[in-house]
Amino acid sequence: MKTQVLLENIQVSDLFESLSSAQKRLVLHVFSETLRALTSSFLRRGFTWLLPVVTSKATDPLWPDPVASIEARPELELYGERVRLTQSMILHKQLLVAAGYEKVFVLSPNVRVERRDRAKTGRHAYEFTQLDFEVKGAKREDIFRLVEGVLSEVVEHLEECCEKQLLELGAELEKFRAPFKVYRMKELEEKYGPDWETLASIESSEPFWVTDIPREFYDYEDLERGEWHNYDLILPEGYGEVLSGAEREWQYDKIAYKMRRDGVSMDSYRYYLELAKRGVLVPSAGAGIGVERLVLWLTKRSHIAEVQPFPRIPGIVTPL
Ligand code: ASN
């Protein structure tokens, strides 16, 4: 995808025409098979597949986050209560694991009202889906190996089922060599500057992990060593971040300290904090795979609008 995509390419003025095009059919066929492979792979590994929530009183604050560009956090009133649209199910995942669902995943629609200028990146949508998973007691390396295994299986499956469609799309599937390389964010920042994600992705020909990224309170931070036990998976050829995750904080004092430090309203997370205080939360690790971004890369498209049946591009609200 190397270049920024022209907005004219993603005119969604005729939604139906774009939806019925031969190319979209090919892409969405590959999308469907990607979902089959992803979910089968997690199920085979003993995960429980649950359905998402779309509204809740507390959701991921997406703050602080060095790459965030959220311009609104939509709320609505339900039965006299203010609720938010899901930005991610991170808190729900922690509760599930604490409640005994030791390996769990959800295909979770997230609404993130990104700034309009993010339409140009070709990688942002204001509604997208994560395959959001969590594993009790897991460490960073466990998640690395799990994801590398799942991705290899997805590629193998697509090679078997979708050779013809991928050829027509001009999308050649790469074989990866796992384990992927691991970099610390600081080293990439030193080499590439603030736009390290895009630049390092353009230069790379294989996916790679990035760790130690200062961000939201729920990612585990070693306060003594000043190190975050979290990670992003970056795709090559300019496709950028496709997954973010972490080992988690579970101790009340640390969570409360980080919320205060970062200016996150503790009042909004009262129930979650109560559980943490009762010692209910447990160590876990997990991540969310951005499904549209994964398919964008696998089908070698240049804009996320090409892989969504009903594009949700920042700043462009379609009739349906
Ligand atoms: N799904 C991510 C995680 O598991 C959180 C996020 O999307 N902000 O860490």
mmCIF file of N, CA and C in Angstrom, residues 116-175:
data_model
loop_
_atom_site.group_PDB
_atom_site.id
_atom_site.type_symbol
_atom_site.label_atom_id
_atom_site.label_comp_id
_atom_site.label_asym_id
_atom_site.label_seq_id
_atom_site.Cartn_x
_atom_site.Cartn_y
_atom_site.Cartn_z
ATOM 1 N N ARG A 116 -11.422 13.460 10.929
ATOM 2 C CA ARG A 116 -11.655 13.298 9.493
ATOM 3 C C ARG A 116 -10.381 13.059 8.694
ATOM 4 N N ASP A 117 -9.280 13.694 9.129
ATOM 5 C CA ASP A 117 -8.059 13.555 8.320
ATOM 6 C C ASP A 117 -7.536 12.116 8.308
ATOM 7 N N ARG A 118 -8.038 11.291 9.203
ATOM 8 C CA ARG A 118 -7.614 9.885 9.210
ATOM 9 C C ARG A 118 -8.194 9.080 8.037
ATOM 10 N N ALA A 119 -9.132 9.690 7.307
ATOM 11 C CA ALA A 119 -9.669 9.011 6.118
ATOM 12 C C ALA A 119 -8.552 8.745 5.114
ATOM 13 N N LYS A 120 -7.571 9.637 5.107
ATOM 14 C CA LYS A 120 -6.494 9.549 4.114
ATOM 15 C C LYS A 120 -5.499 8.431 4.389
ATOM 16 N N THR A 121 -5.460 7.950 5.622
ATOM 17 C CA THR A 121 -4.464 6.913 5.920
ATOM 18 C C THR A 121 -4.808 5.612 5.212
ATOM 19 N N GLY A 122 -6.097 5.446 4.885
ATOM 20 C CA GLY A 122 -6.538 4.194 4.270
ATOM 21 C C GLY A 122 -6.669 3.064 5.271
ATOM 22 N N ARG A 123 -6.375 3.341 6.560
ATOM 23 C CA ARG A 123 -6.362 2.260 7.546
ATOM 24 C C ARG A 123 -7.324 2.500 8.703
ATOM 25 N N HIS A 124 -7.986 3.667 8.696
ATOM 26 C CA HIS A 124 -8.890 3.982 9.803
ATOM 27 C C HIS A 124 -10.350 3.933 9.360
ATOM 28 N N ALA A 125 -11.184 3.414 10.241
ATOM 29 C CA ALA A 125 -12.626 3.413 10.006
ATOM 30 C C ALA A 125 -13.269 3.773 11.334
ATOM 31 N N TYR A 126 -14.416 4.462 11.289
ATOM 32 C CA TYR A 126 -14.995 4.848 12.586
ATOM 33 C C TYR A 126 -15.792 3.706 13.216
ATOM 34 N N GLU A 127 -16.012 2.641 12.436
ATOM 35 C CA GLU A 127 -16.583 1.404 12.975
ATOM 36 C C GLU A 127 -15.770 0.269 12.393
ATOM 37 N N PHE A 128 -15.260 -0.581 13.227
ATOM 38 C CA PHE A 128 -14.502 -1.726 12.731
ATOM 39 C C PHE A 128 -14.690 -2.870 13.727
ATOM 40 N N THR A 129 -14.127 -4.025 13.386
ATOM 41 C CA THR A 129 -14.295 -5.175 14.280
ATOM 42 C C THR A 129 -12.948 -5.732 14.714
ATOM 43 N N GLN A 130 -12.849 -5.988 15.999
ATOM 44 C CA GLN A 130 -11.659 -6.662 16.520
ATOM 45 C C GLN A 130 -12.007 -8.086 16.870
ATOM 46 N N LEU A 131 -11.093 -8.993 16.593
ATOM 47 C CA LEU A 131 -11.174 -10.294 17.264
ATOM 48 C C LEU A 131 -10.377 -10.088 18.544
ATOM 49 N N ASP A 132 -11.124 -9.875 19.624
ATOM 50 C CA ASP A 132 -10.538 -9.455 20.889
ATOM 51 C C ASP A 132 -10.442 -10.680 21.796
ATOM 52 N N PHE A 133 -9.241 -11.053 22.196
ATOM 53 C CA PHE A 133 -9.095 -12.290 22.982
ATOM 54 C C PHE A 133 -8.272 -12.049 24.237
ATOM 55 N N GLU A 134 -8.433 -12.942 25.205
ATOM 56 C CA GLU A 134 -7.733 -12.806 26.478
ATOM 57 C C GLU A 134 -7.456 -14.198 27.050
ATOM 58 N N VAL A 135 -6.299 -14.344 27.679
ATOM 59 C CA VAL A 135 -5.882 -15.649 28.212
ATOM 60 C C VAL A 135 -5.411 -15.480 29.651
ATOM 61 N N LYS A 136 -6.042 -16.200 30.558
ATOM 62 C CA LYS A 136 -5.671 -16.116 31.978
ATOM 63 C C LYS A 136 -4.212 -16.562 32.167
ATOM 64 N N GLY A 137 -3.478 -15.789 32.942
ATOM 65 C CA GLY A 137 -2.110 -16.180 33.328
ATOM 66 C C GLY A 137 -1.082 -16.111 32.208
ATOM 67 N N ALA A 138 -1.476 -15.641 31.025
ATOM 68 C CA ALA A 138 -0.520 -15.648 29.898
ATOM 69 C C ALA A 138 0.475 -14.498 30.011
ATOM 70 N N LYS A 139 1.612 -14.691 29.376
ATOM 71 C CA LYS A 139 2.652 -13.668 29.290
ATOM 72 C C LYS A 139 2.787 -13.248 27.829
ATOM 73 N N ARG A 140 3.509 -12.136 27.666
ATOM 74 C CA ARG A 140 3.744 -11.571 26.332
ATOM 75 C C ARG A 140 4.147 -12.649 25.302
ATOM 76 N N GLU A 141 5.130 -13.462 25.643
ATOM 77 C CA GLU A 141 5.653 -14.439 24.677
ATOM 78 C C GLU A 141 4.589 -15.478 24.304
ATOM 79 N N ASP A 142 3.727 -15.818 25.263
ATOM 80 C CA ASP A 142 2.658 -16.780 24.945
ATOM 81 C C ASP A 142 1.752 -16.207 23.853
ATOM 82 N N ILE A 143 1.475 -14.906 23.984
ATOM 83 C CA ILE A 143 0.581 -14.283 23.001
ATOM 84 C C ILE A 143 1.285 -14.168 21.638
ATOM 85 N N PHE A 144 2.583 -13.874 21.671
ATOM 86 C CA PHE A 144 3.331 -13.794 20.400
ATOM 87 C C PHE A 144 3.208 -15.114 19.642
ATOM 88 N N ARG A 145 3.495 -16.218 20.363
ATOM 89 C CA ARG A 145 3.482 -17.536 19.689
ATOM 90 C C ARG A 145 2.069 -17.895 19.215
ATOM 91 N N LEU A 146 1.084 -17.573 20.053
ATOM 92 C CA LEU A 146 -0.309 -17.860 19.690
ATOM 93 C C LEU A 146 -0.676 -17.136 18.390
ATOM 94 N N VAL A 147 -0.398 -15.847 18.329
ATOM 95 C CA VAL A 147 -0.801 -15.041 17.162
ATOM 96 C C VAL A 147 -0.030 -15.482 15.911
ATOM 97 N N GLU A 148 1.248 -15.765 16.076
ATOM 98 C CA GLU A 148 2.035 -16.221 14.919
ATOM 99 C C GLU A 148 1.443 -17.519 14.371
ATOM 100 N N GLY A 149 1.037 -18.405 15.280
ATOM 101 C CA GLY A 149 0.428 -19.677 14.867
ATOM 102 C C GLY A 149 -0.897 -19.446 14.151
ATOM 103 N N VAL A 150 -1.719 -18.588 14.714
ATOM 104 C CA VAL A 150 -3.033 -18.324 14.118
ATOM 105 C C VAL A 150 -2.859 -17.712 12.719
ATOM 106 N N LEU A 151 -1.963 -16.752 12.600
ATOM 107 C CA LEU A 151 -1.781 -16.089 11.289
ATOM 108 C C LEU A 151 -1.273 -17.064 10.233
ATOM 109 N N SER A 152 -0.373 -17.956 10.632
ATOM 110 C CA SER A 152 0.113 -18.948 9.657
ATOM 111 C C SER A 152 -1.043 -19.826 9.193
ATOM 112 N N GLU A 153 -1.915 -20.176 10.126
ATOM 113 C CA GLU A 153 -3.055 -21.021 9.734
ATOM 114 C C GLU A 153 -4.014 -20.278 8.813
ATOM 115 N N VAL A 154 -4.184 -18.982 9.058
ATOM 116 C CA VAL A 154 -5.074 -18.197 8.197
ATOM 117 C C VAL A 154 -4.519 -18.178 6.769
ATOM 118 N N VAL A 155 -3.221 -17.925 6.656
ATOM 119 C CA VAL A 155 -2.608 -17.868 5.321
ATOM 120 C C VAL A 155 -2.704 -19.237 4.632
ATOM 121 N N GLU A 156 -2.422 -20.292 5.383
ATOM 122 C CA GLU A 156 -2.536 -21.642 4.792
ATOM 123 C C GLU A 156 -3.951 -21.897 4.287
ATOM 124 N N HIS A 157 -4.921 -21.511 5.102
ATOM 125 C CA HIS A 157 -6.317 -21.742 4.691
ATOM 126 C C HIS A 157 -6.651 -20.961 3.417
ATOM 127 N N LEU A 158 -6.224 -19.699 3.362
ATOM 128 C CA LEU A 158 -6.549 -18.887 2.187
ATOM 129 C C LEU A 158 -5.869 -19.437 0.935
ATOM 130 N N GLU A 159 -4.670 -19.970 1.116
ATOM 131 C CA GLU A 159 -3.978 -20.566 -0.036
ATOM 132 C C GLU A 159 -4.788 -21.723 -0.606
ATOM 133 N N GLU A 160 -5.435 -22.458 0.299
ATOM 134 C CA GLU A 160 -6.223 -23.606 -0.159
ATOM 135 C C GLU A 160 -7.556 -23.187 -0.757
ATOM 136 N N CYS A 161 -8.213 -22.234 -0.070
ATOM 137 C CA CYS A 161 -9.605 -21.970 -0.467
ATOM 138 C C CYS A 161 -9.746 -20.859 -1.493
ATOM 139 N N CYS A 162 -8.775 -19.946 -1.545
ATOM 140 C CA CYS A 162 -9.024 -18.690 -2.264
ATOM 141 C C CYS A 162 -7.953 -18.336 -3.290
ATOM 142 N N GLU A 163 -7.271 -19.348 -3.806
ATOM 143 C CA GLU A 163 -6.181 -19.083 -4.739
ATOM 144 C C GLU A 163 -6.664 -18.233 -5.920
ATOM 145 N N LYS A 164 -7.808 -18.642 -6.475
ATOM 146 C CA LYS A 164 -8.339 -17.979 -7.671
ATOM 147 C C LYS A 164 -8.693 -16.505 -7.369
ATOM 148 N N GLN A 165 -9.384 -16.300 -6.267
ATOM 149 C CA GLN A 165 -9.809 -14.936 -5.911
ATOM 150 C C GLN A 165 -8.592 -14.044 -5.654
ATOM 151 N N LEU A 166 -7.597 -14.582 -4.960
ATOM 152 C CA LEU A 166 -6.420 -13.774 -4.633
ATOM 153 C C LEU A 166 -5.628 -13.442 -5.902
ATOM 154 N N LEU A 167 -5.588 -14.392 -6.828
ATOM 155 C CA LEU A 167 -4.900 -14.150 -8.099
ATOM 156 C C LEU A 167 -5.601 -13.024 -8.856
ATOM 157 N N GLU A 168 -6.925 -13.089 -8.911
ATOM 158 C CA GLU A 168 -7.685 -12.035 -9.603
ATOM 159 C C GLU A 168 -7.486 -10.679 -8.953
ATOM 160 N N LEU A 169 -7.272 -10.684 -7.641
ATOM 161 C CA LEU A 169 -7.054 -9.412 -6.933
ATOM 162 C C LEU A 169 -5.593 -8.976 -7.022
ATOM 163 N N GLY A 170 -4.767 -9.819 -7.592
ATOM 164 C CA GLY A 170 -3.332 -9.510 -7.681
ATOM 165 C C GLY A 170 -2.669 -9.525 -6.308
ATOM 166 N N ALA A 171 -3.224 -10.352 -5.419
ATOM 167 C CA ALA A 171 -2.711 -10.377 -4.034
ATOM 168 C C ALA A 171 -1.926 -11.659 -3.795
ATOM 169 N N GLU A 172 -0.645 -11.503 -3.665
ATOM 170 C CA GLU A 172 0.179 -12.679 -3.416
ATOM 171 C C GLU A 172 0.366 -12.851 -1.911
ATOM 172 N N LEU A 173 0.092 -14.041 -1.416
ATOM 173 C CA LEU A 173 0.240 -14.263 0.028
ATOM 174 C C LEU A 173 1.683 -14.559 0.374
ATOM 175 N N GLU A 174 2.171 -13.864 1.389
ATOM 176 C CA GLU A 174 3.554 -14.145 1.802
ATOM 177 C C GLU A 174 3.584 -15.265 2.830
ATOM 178 N N LYS A 175 4.657 -16.006 2.806
ATOM 179 C CA LYS A 175 4.920 -16.956 3.890
ATOM 180 C C LYS A 175 5.690 -16.162 4.936
#
